[in-house]
Tab-separated table of C-alpha atoms in Angstrom:
chain	number	residue	atom	x	y	z
A	1	MET	CA	104.000	105.963	125.936
A	2	GLU	CA	107.627	106.039	126.813
A	3	LYS	CA	109.532	109.000	125.566
A	4	LEU	CA	112.662	107.945	123.472
A	5	ASN	CA	116.038	109.329	123.067
A	6	ILE	CA	116.389	109.319	119.292
A	7	ILE	CA	119.289	110.304	117.006
A	8	LEU	CA	118.748	110.816	113.390
A	9	VAL	CA	121.936	110.840	110.936
A	10	SER	CA	121.192	112.506	107.491
A	11	LEU	CA	123.774	113.899	105.213
A	12	THR	CA	121.238	116.541	104.102
A	13	PHE	CA	118.454	118.198	106.073
A	14	ALA	CA	115.692	120.666	105.058
A	15	PRO	CA	115.470	123.530	104.857
A	16	ASP	CA	119.391	123.741	104.548
A	17	THR	CA	118.881	121.463	101.369
A	18	GLN	CA	115.464	120.522	99.554
A	19	ASP	CA	116.038	116.990	98.194
A	20	GLY	CA	113.264	114.629	99.098
A	21	ALA	CA	115.460	112.557	101.568
A	22	ALA	CA	116.224	115.645	103.389
A	23	LYS	CA	112.566	116.836	103.676
A	24	PHE	CA	111.497	113.350	104.713
A	25	PHE	CA	113.869	113.320	107.768
A	26	THR	CA	112.919	116.895	108.531
A	27	GLY	CA	109.359	115.781	108.665
A	28	ILE	CA	110.235	112.858	110.997
A	29	TYR	CA	112.109	115.253	113.239
A	30	ASN	CA	109.361	117.633	113.575
A	31	TYR	CA	106.690	114.880	114.208
A	32	LEU	CA	108.808	113.146	117.007
A	33	LYS	CA	109.517	116.333	118.727
A	34	ASN	CA	105.810	117.298	118.733
A	35	ARG	CA	105.220	113.763	120.315
A	36	GLY	CA	107.620	114.713	123.132
A	37	HIS	CA	110.633	112.530	122.094
A	38	ASN	CA	114.197	113.849	122.771
A	39	VAL	CA	115.406	113.984	119.114
A	40	LYS	CA	118.912	114.981	117.885
A	41	VAL	CA	120.113	115.338	114.261
A	42	ILE	CA	123.559	114.922	112.722
A	43	THR	CA	123.834	116.474	109.318
A	44	GLY	CA	125.881	118.489	107.070
A	45	LYS	CA	125.921	122.066	106.504
A	46	TRP	CA	125.535	123.030	103.007
A	47	ASN	CA	123.755	126.341	102.579
A	48	ARG	CA	122.596	127.813	105.790
A	49	ASP	CA	122.778	127.724	109.549
A	50	LEU	CA	119.488	126.127	110.981
A	51	SER	CA	119.940	127.607	114.422
A	52	ASP	CA	118.586	124.642	116.240
A	53	PRO	CA	120.395	123.333	119.255
A	54	ASN	CA	119.274	119.838	118.626
A	55	ILE	CA	120.584	119.828	115.123
A	56	ILE	CA	124.260	119.388	114.803
A	57	GLN	CA	125.381	120.704	111.453
A	58	LEU	CA	128.914	119.667	110.395
A	59	ASN	CA	130.765	122.060	108.179
A	60	ILE	CA	131.167	120.528	104.655
A	61	ILE	CA	134.350	121.008	102.790
A	62	ARG	CA	132.996	120.975	99.208
A	63	LYS	CA	135.748	119.193	97.650
A	64	ARG	CA	134.826	116.173	95.422
A	65	PHE	CA	136.661	113.578	97.424
A	66	LEU	CA	136.985	115.063	100.905
A	67	TRP	CA	133.461	115.994	102.109
A	68	PHE	CA	132.168	112.532	102.604
A	69	PRO	CA	135.095	111.031	104.510
A	70	LEU	CA	135.126	114.121	106.740
A	71	PHE	CA	131.397	113.943	107.487
A	72	ASN	CA	131.805	110.231	108.466
A	73	LEU	CA	134.728	111.039	110.801
A	74	SER	CA	132.877	113.690	112.565
A	75	THR	CA	129.725	111.768	112.920
A	76	VAL	CA	131.462	108.650	114.163
A	77	LYS	CA	133.118	110.789	117.067
A	78	TYR	CA	129.764	112.067	118.009
A	79	LEU	CA	127.878	108.620	118.005
A	80	ARG	CA	130.671	107.042	120.194
A	81	LYS	CA	130.141	109.764	122.853
A	82	LEU	CA	126.410	109.237	123.767
A	83	LYS	CA	123.756	106.552	123.906
A	84	PHE	CA	120.403	106.569	122.278
A	85	ASP	CA	117.390	104.412	122.309
A	86	ILE	CA	117.034	104.779	118.449
A	87	ILE	CA	119.624	105.379	115.918
A	88	HIS	CA	118.154	106.118	112.450
A	89	GLY	CA	120.136	106.665	109.253
A	90	ASN	CA	118.857	108.437	106.227
A	91	SER	CA	120.146	106.808	102.916
A	92	PRO	CA	123.224	104.533	102.640
A	93	LYS	CA	125.510	107.672	103.240
A	94	GLY	CA	123.752	108.572	106.559
A	95	VAL	CA	124.058	104.779	107.551
A	96	LEU	CA	127.746	104.361	106.827
A	97	PRO	CA	128.940	106.360	109.929
A	98	ILE	CA	126.614	104.534	112.066
A	99	ILE	CA	128.161	101.320	111.049
A	100	LEU	CA	131.669	102.701	111.250
A	101	SER	CA	130.877	103.651	114.919
A	102	ASN	CA	130.240	100.080	115.848
A	103	GLN	CA	126.682	100.338	116.416
A	104	LYS	CA	124.833	96.889	116.234
A	105	GLN	CA	121.283	97.819	116.323
A	106	PHE	CA	119.724	100.611	114.026
A	107	ILE	CA	117.149	101.533	111.382
A	108	SER	CA	117.893	102.907	108.029
A	109	THR	CA	115.756	104.476	105.319
A	110	ILE	CA	116.462	103.512	101.787
A	111	HIS	CA	114.985	105.942	99.158
A	112	ASP	CA	115.824	104.375	95.951
A	113	LEU	CA	118.303	101.955	94.218
A	114	GLY	CA	119.340	104.064	91.271
A	115	PRO	CA	122.968	102.848	91.422
A	116	PHE	CA	121.679	99.479	90.433
A	117	GLU	CA	119.306	100.526	87.631
A	118	THR	CA	121.177	103.078	85.176
A	119	SER	CA	124.522	103.106	83.433
A	120	PHE	CA	124.919	106.614	84.669
A	121	THR	CA	124.556	105.708	88.296
A	122	ARG	CA	126.070	102.256	88.176
A	123	ILE	CA	128.983	103.226	90.561
A	124	PRO	CA	130.475	100.338	92.327
A	125	ILE	CA	130.855	102.265	95.878
A	126	GLU	CA	127.158	103.403	95.582
A	127	LYS	CA	125.997	99.872	95.202
A	128	TYR	CA	128.377	98.594	97.951
A	129	LEU	CA	127.015	101.187	100.353
A	130	ILE	CA	123.370	100.213	99.695
A	131	LYS	CA	124.141	96.463	100.294
A	132	LEU	CA	126.007	97.398	103.342
A	133	ALA	CA	123.251	99.404	104.869
A	134	VAL	CA	120.621	96.858	104.112
A	135	ARG	CA	122.621	93.864	105.418
A	136	ARG	CA	123.618	95.576	108.597
A	137	SER	CA	120.258	97.337	109.538
A	138	THR	CA	118.024	95.929	112.049
A	139	TYR	CA	115.012	97.255	110.263
A	140	ILE	CA	114.760	99.049	106.839
A	141	THR	CA	112.172	101.715	105.895
A	142	THR	CA	111.343	102.551	102.346
A	143	CYS	CA	109.019	105.075	100.855
A	144	SER	CA	107.081	102.891	98.345
A	145	ASN	CA	106.370	99.254	97.887
A	146	PHE	CA	108.134	99.172	94.776
A	147	ILE	CA	111.475	100.114	96.422
A	148	ARG	CA	110.692	97.409	99.164
A	149	LYS	CA	110.524	94.779	96.409
A	150	GLU	CA	113.459	96.055	94.640
A	151	ILE	CA	115.583	95.651	97.786
A	152	LYS	CA	114.604	92.135	98.072
A	153	HIS	CA	115.266	91.660	94.422
A	154	TYR	CA	118.727	93.167	94.316
A	155	ILE	CA	119.795	91.881	97.851
A	156	PRO	CA	117.871	88.580	98.128
A	157	GLU	CA	119.389	87.710	101.380
A	158	VAL	CA	117.657	90.313	103.357
A	159	ASP	CA	114.349	89.274	104.975
A	160	ILE	CA	111.614	91.096	103.635
A	161	LYS	CA	109.628	91.038	106.884
A	162	ASN	CA	112.312	93.648	108.161
A	163	ILE	CA	111.530	96.104	105.425
A	164	PHE	CA	108.593	98.390	106.063
A	165	ASN	CA	107.028	100.715	103.597
A	166	LEU	CA	106.300	104.311	105.012
A	167	TYR	CA	105.100	106.601	102.226
A	168	SER	CA	106.447	110.143	102.776
A	169	ALA	CA	104.332	113.041	103.661
A	170	ILE	CA	103.956	116.840	103.102
A	171	GLU	CA	103.645	119.705	105.472
A	172	ASP	CA	100.220	121.850	105.769
A	173	LYS	CA	102.237	124.809	104.204
A	174	TYR	CA	101.795	123.114	100.710
A	175	LYS	CA	98.452	124.821	99.538
A	176	PRO	CA	97.350	126.928	96.670
A	177	LEU	CA	98.550	130.619	97.219
A	178	PRO	CA	97.289	132.396	94.045
A	179	LEU	CA	97.989	136.106	95.366
A	180	GLU	CA	101.486	135.401	96.324
A	181	ALA	CA	101.961	133.439	93.075
A	182	LYS	CA	100.774	136.565	91.078
A	183	LYS	CA	103.337	138.832	92.969
A	184	LEU	CA	106.124	136.309	92.324
A	185	LYS	CA	105.407	136.230	88.527
A	186	GLN	CA	105.448	139.887	88.326
A	187	LYS	CA	108.646	139.966	90.234
A	188	LEU	CA	110.269	137.613	87.799
A	189	HIS	CA	108.801	139.488	84.728
A	190	ILE	CA	107.050	136.502	83.408
A	191	GLU	CA	103.978	136.911	81.291
A	192	GLY	CA	102.328	133.718	79.822
A	193	PRO	CA	101.897	130.170	81.141
A	194	ILE	CA	104.845	128.480	83.083
A	195	ILE	CA	106.400	125.164	83.123
A	196	LEU	CA	107.872	124.410	86.337
A	197	TYR	CA	110.725	122.182	87.642
A	198	ILE	CA	111.922	122.268	91.169
A	199	GLY	CA	114.457	119.539	92.261
A	200	ARG	CA	118.190	118.800	92.027
A	201	ILE	CA	119.803	119.706	88.751
A	202	THR	CA	121.355	116.354	88.134
A	203	LYS	CA	121.539	114.141	84.981
A	204	TYR	CA	119.172	111.406	86.210
A	205	LYS	CA	116.534	113.894	86.878
A	206	GLY	CA	115.848	114.303	83.058
A	207	VAL	CA	116.414	118.160	83.161
A	208	GLU	CA	117.949	118.083	79.750
A	209	ASN	CA	114.957	116.288	78.380
A	210	ILE	CA	112.746	119.096	80.141
A	211	ILE	CA	114.570	121.854	78.400
A	212	GLU	CA	114.339	119.974	75.009
A	213	ALA	CA	110.631	119.457	75.491
A	214	TYR	CA	110.161	122.986	76.475
A	215	LYS	CA	111.908	124.271	73.328
A	216	ILE	CA	109.664	121.982	71.302
A	217	ALA	CA	106.462	123.154	73.062
A	218	LYS	CA	107.415	126.797	72.764
A	219	LYS	CA	107.169	126.498	68.937
A	220	GLU	CA	103.320	125.824	69.409
A	221	ILE	CA	102.823	128.224	72.406
A	222	PRO	CA	105.264	131.308	71.883
A	223	ASN	CA	104.703	132.859	75.256
A	224	LEU	CA	105.550	129.719	77.224
A	225	ASN	CA	108.164	130.014	79.978
A	226	LEU	CA	110.249	127.413	81.749
A	227	VAL	CA	111.261	128.116	85.331
A	228	MET	CA	113.854	125.697	86.913
A	229	GLY	CA	114.506	125.951	90.617
A	230	GLY	CA	117.301	124.053	92.411
A	231	LYS	CA	121.071	123.761	92.524
A	232	PRO	CA	123.296	121.619	90.276
A	233	ASP	CA	125.331	118.765	91.836
A	234	PHE	CA	129.120	118.366	91.462
A	235	TYR	CA	128.972	116.804	88.039
A	236	MET	CA	126.363	119.211	86.592
A	237	GLU	CA	127.818	122.650	87.771
A	238	LYS	CA	129.766	123.418	84.435
A	239	ILE	CA	126.742	122.194	82.254
A	240	TYR	CA	124.378	124.310	84.439
A	241	GLN	CA	126.565	127.432	84.075
A	242	ASP	CA	126.571	126.795	80.258
A	243	TRP	CA	122.853	126.297	80.130
A	244	LYS	CA	122.366	129.798	81.954
A	245	GLN	CA	124.459	131.469	79.173
A	246	LYS	CA	122.949	129.555	76.330
A	247	TYR	CA	119.063	129.567	77.205
A	248	ARG	CA	118.500	133.317	78.236
A	249	ASP	CA	114.758	132.671	78.009
A	250	ILE	CA	114.780	130.045	80.737
A	251	HIS	CA	114.434	131.283	84.264
A	252	PHE	CA	117.056	129.476	86.295
A	253	VAL	CA	116.143	130.670	89.832
A	254	GLY	CA	118.748	128.438	91.737
A	255	PHE	CA	118.114	127.500	95.423
A	256	ILE	CA	114.446	128.492	96.621
A	257	SER	CA	113.818	129.027	100.248
A	258	GLU	CA	111.396	126.796	101.947
A	259	LYS	CA	109.090	129.727	102.479
A	260	GLU	CA	108.828	130.464	98.899
A	261	ILE	CA	108.452	126.879	97.404
A	262	PRO	CA	104.711	126.823	97.850
A	263	ILE	CA	104.484	130.024	96.092
A	264	TYR	CA	106.652	128.704	93.189
A	265	TYR	CA	104.478	125.661	92.950
A	266	SER	CA	101.235	127.717	92.972
A	267	MET	CA	102.738	129.962	90.273
A	268	GLY	CA	103.227	126.946	87.860
A	269	ASP	CA	100.619	126.038	85.212
A	270	VAL	CA	102.274	122.625	85.005
A	271	PHE	CA	104.799	120.864	87.208
A	272	VAL	CA	107.239	118.567	85.450
A	273	THR	CA	109.468	115.946	87.144
A	274	TYR	CA	111.149	113.550	84.631
A	275	SER	CA	113.623	111.021	86.245
A	276	TYR	CA	114.825	108.056	84.326
A	277	ALA	CA	116.601	106.365	87.236
A	278	SER	CA	114.906	105.057	90.421
A	279	GLU	CA	112.686	107.221	92.307
A	280	GLY	CA	111.537	105.851	95.595
A	281	PHE	CA	108.577	108.316	96.211
A	282	GLY	CA	108.680	111.439	94.378
A	283	LEU	CA	107.844	114.156	96.820
A	284	THR	CA	107.868	117.183	94.653
A	285	PRO	CA	104.850	116.190	92.615
A	286	ILE	CA	102.816	115.591	95.800
A	287	GLU	CA	103.837	119.095	96.907
A	288	ALA	CA	102.840	120.487	93.478
A	289	ILE	CA	99.520	118.898	93.672
A	290	ALA	CA	98.773	120.148	97.100
A	291	CYS	CA	99.495	123.666	95.736
A	292	GLY	CA	96.979	123.146	92.898
A	293	THR	CA	99.445	122.538	90.086
A	294	PRO	CA	98.861	119.587	87.617
A	295	VAL	CA	101.717	117.237	87.180
A	296	ILE	CA	103.429	115.607	84.290
A	297	CYS	CA	106.055	113.050	85.263
A	298	SER	CA	108.014	109.966	83.903
A	299	SER	CA	106.254	106.678	84.024
A	300	MET	CA	108.444	105.276	86.801
A	301	ILE	CA	106.756	102.384	88.699
A	302	ALA	CA	107.219	104.312	92.048
A	303	TYR	CA	105.520	107.444	90.543
A	304	LYS	CA	102.598	105.364	89.330
A	305	GLU	CA	102.331	103.700	92.730
A	306	VAL	CA	102.350	106.911	94.716
A	307	LEU	CA	100.400	109.119	92.216
A	308	GLN	CA	98.049	106.492	90.649
A	309	ASP	CA	95.777	108.482	88.042
A	310	ASN	CA	96.527	111.782	89.366
A	311	ALA	CA	99.319	112.904	86.942
A	312	ILE	CA	100.216	112.565	83.341
A	313	PHE	CA	102.754	109.813	82.724
A	314	VAL	CA	105.437	109.945	79.868
A	315	PRO	CA	107.854	107.358	79.160
A	316	PRO	CA	111.412	108.609	80.272
A	317	MET	CA	113.800	110.205	78.037
A	318	ASN	CA	111.196	111.145	75.248
A	319	SER	CA	111.404	114.848	74.735
A	320	GLN	CA	108.832	114.738	71.958
A	321	GLN	CA	106.014	113.150	73.820
A	322	LEU	CA	106.872	115.199	76.856
A	323	ALA	CA	106.427	118.457	74.812
A	324	ALA	CA	103.105	117.142	73.428
A	325	GLU	CA	101.810	116.614	76.996
A	326	MET	CA	103.001	119.910	78.029
A	327	VAL	CA	101.155	121.567	75.075
A	328	SER	CA	97.960	119.543	75.655
A	329	LEU	CA	97.768	120.415	79.402
A	330	ILE	CA	98.481	124.202	78.710
A	331	LYS	CA	95.963	124.480	76.100
A	332	ASP	CA	93.025	122.378	77.502
A	333	ASN	CA	91.773	124.308	80.522
A	334	SER	CA	89.063	121.779	81.352
A	335	LYS	CA	91.537	118.843	81.336
A	336	ARG	CA	93.822	120.770	83.585
A	337	GLU	CA	91.076	121.690	86.092
A	338	ALA	CA	89.654	118.284	86.138
A	339	LEU	CA	93.196	116.885	87.089
A	340	ILE	CA	93.847	119.471	89.673
A	341	ASN	CA	90.470	118.851	91.540
A	342	LYS	CA	90.772	115.171	91.479
A	343	ALA	CA	94.480	115.107	92.722
A	344	GLN	CA	93.697	117.800	95.425
A	345	LYS	CA	91.374	115.333	97.059
A	346	PHE	CA	93.868	112.351	96.636
A	347	VAL	CA	96.779	114.201	98.036
A	348	LYS	CA	95.234	114.455	101.604
A	349	ARG	CA	96.233	110.893	102.390
A	350	TYR	CA	99.874	111.897	102.624
A	351	SER	CA	99.944	113.527	106.051
A	352	TRP	CA	102.548	113.417	108.722
A	353	ASP	CA	100.112	112.132	111.247
A	354	SER	CA	99.679	108.761	109.528
A	355	VAL	CA	103.276	108.441	108.431
A	356	GLY	CA	104.725	109.474	111.817
A	357	LYS	CA	102.479	107.212	113.738
A	358	LYS	CA	103.536	104.284	111.805
A	359	LEU	CA	107.264	105.039	112.326
A	360	GLU	CA	106.871	105.627	115.988
A	361	GLU	CA	105.136	102.033	116.183
A	362	LEU	CA	108.215	100.777	114.512
A	363	TYR	CA	110.561	102.334	116.900
A	364	TYR	CA	108.778	100.762	119.751
A	365	LYS	CA	108.813	97.366	117.933
A	366	PHE	CA	112.585	97.944	117.573
A	367	LEU	CA	113.013	98.327	121.271
A	368	LYS	CA	111.268	95.049	122.190
């Protein structure tokens, strides 16, 4: 097969950041490199230097209204310099600089349509960027059939034949690590069962409901612990700092390195993810399952599509019911073990070999 020159544009990229969209494009990058393609990445630098000559990290000025325009300006300059066979943008914010650089043919990935669905995220500019990205893209990839249909629903003029569903995938490093998990638990001075959350600390992720549910569940299980990994977004920074002062019994561990994430997953007795806005795939519950930890999540349609009957589903924004499921799963060892065993077999379908192959086929289709 012909080797391609490919540029990926993504505002975030793992392991510099750990959101699902970042991990998805990192997986794409690694797969395509292993296939022998010439791949470059333009991304922001948020936490650390990735030290890869093929990854261009643009320094991000973390001022609320400056970082995005500056990212666009720098990316446009680079895209105008060089020619690529494939230009692939991650999320609307990764697509905008591609459009601004006057590229006529490109591929975009849309992970969710949150700005169309909740009052908190109903921001005109966010909706505009999604519509612009969808309308201008040659092909669009999504990570669930639910999001594929949602795009057609909210932007009916798009041809659904140009929207392709590619489920996300996880790396081989996500597996049970009981010895390392035991050491981590000792290091954190934790005794008793653990409810675990790893993800962005942002409002629509339902983190406040998780804390409320934990407080309720702790009344029945006094030695219950809550470990929350991840960094707050701009809007949640002050609230997050207030929580750290107010909830001294909660372990706010902040940013977790890529090396440590599988250990944290393995340490949890129950993993909870509880979004109430659109989720396109939901990578963290798949990672947790692969590490042998049962999952409770919100009953979003995309979660149900991806996880099927391999998780416990709770309606969003219902702290009481979430707490009841936490208690039930912690106390019922046989229920927890049955869920773990079934889910571990199921999760093997989400491999980069299958997902990467489908994307590669789409790239060659794009060039015809």
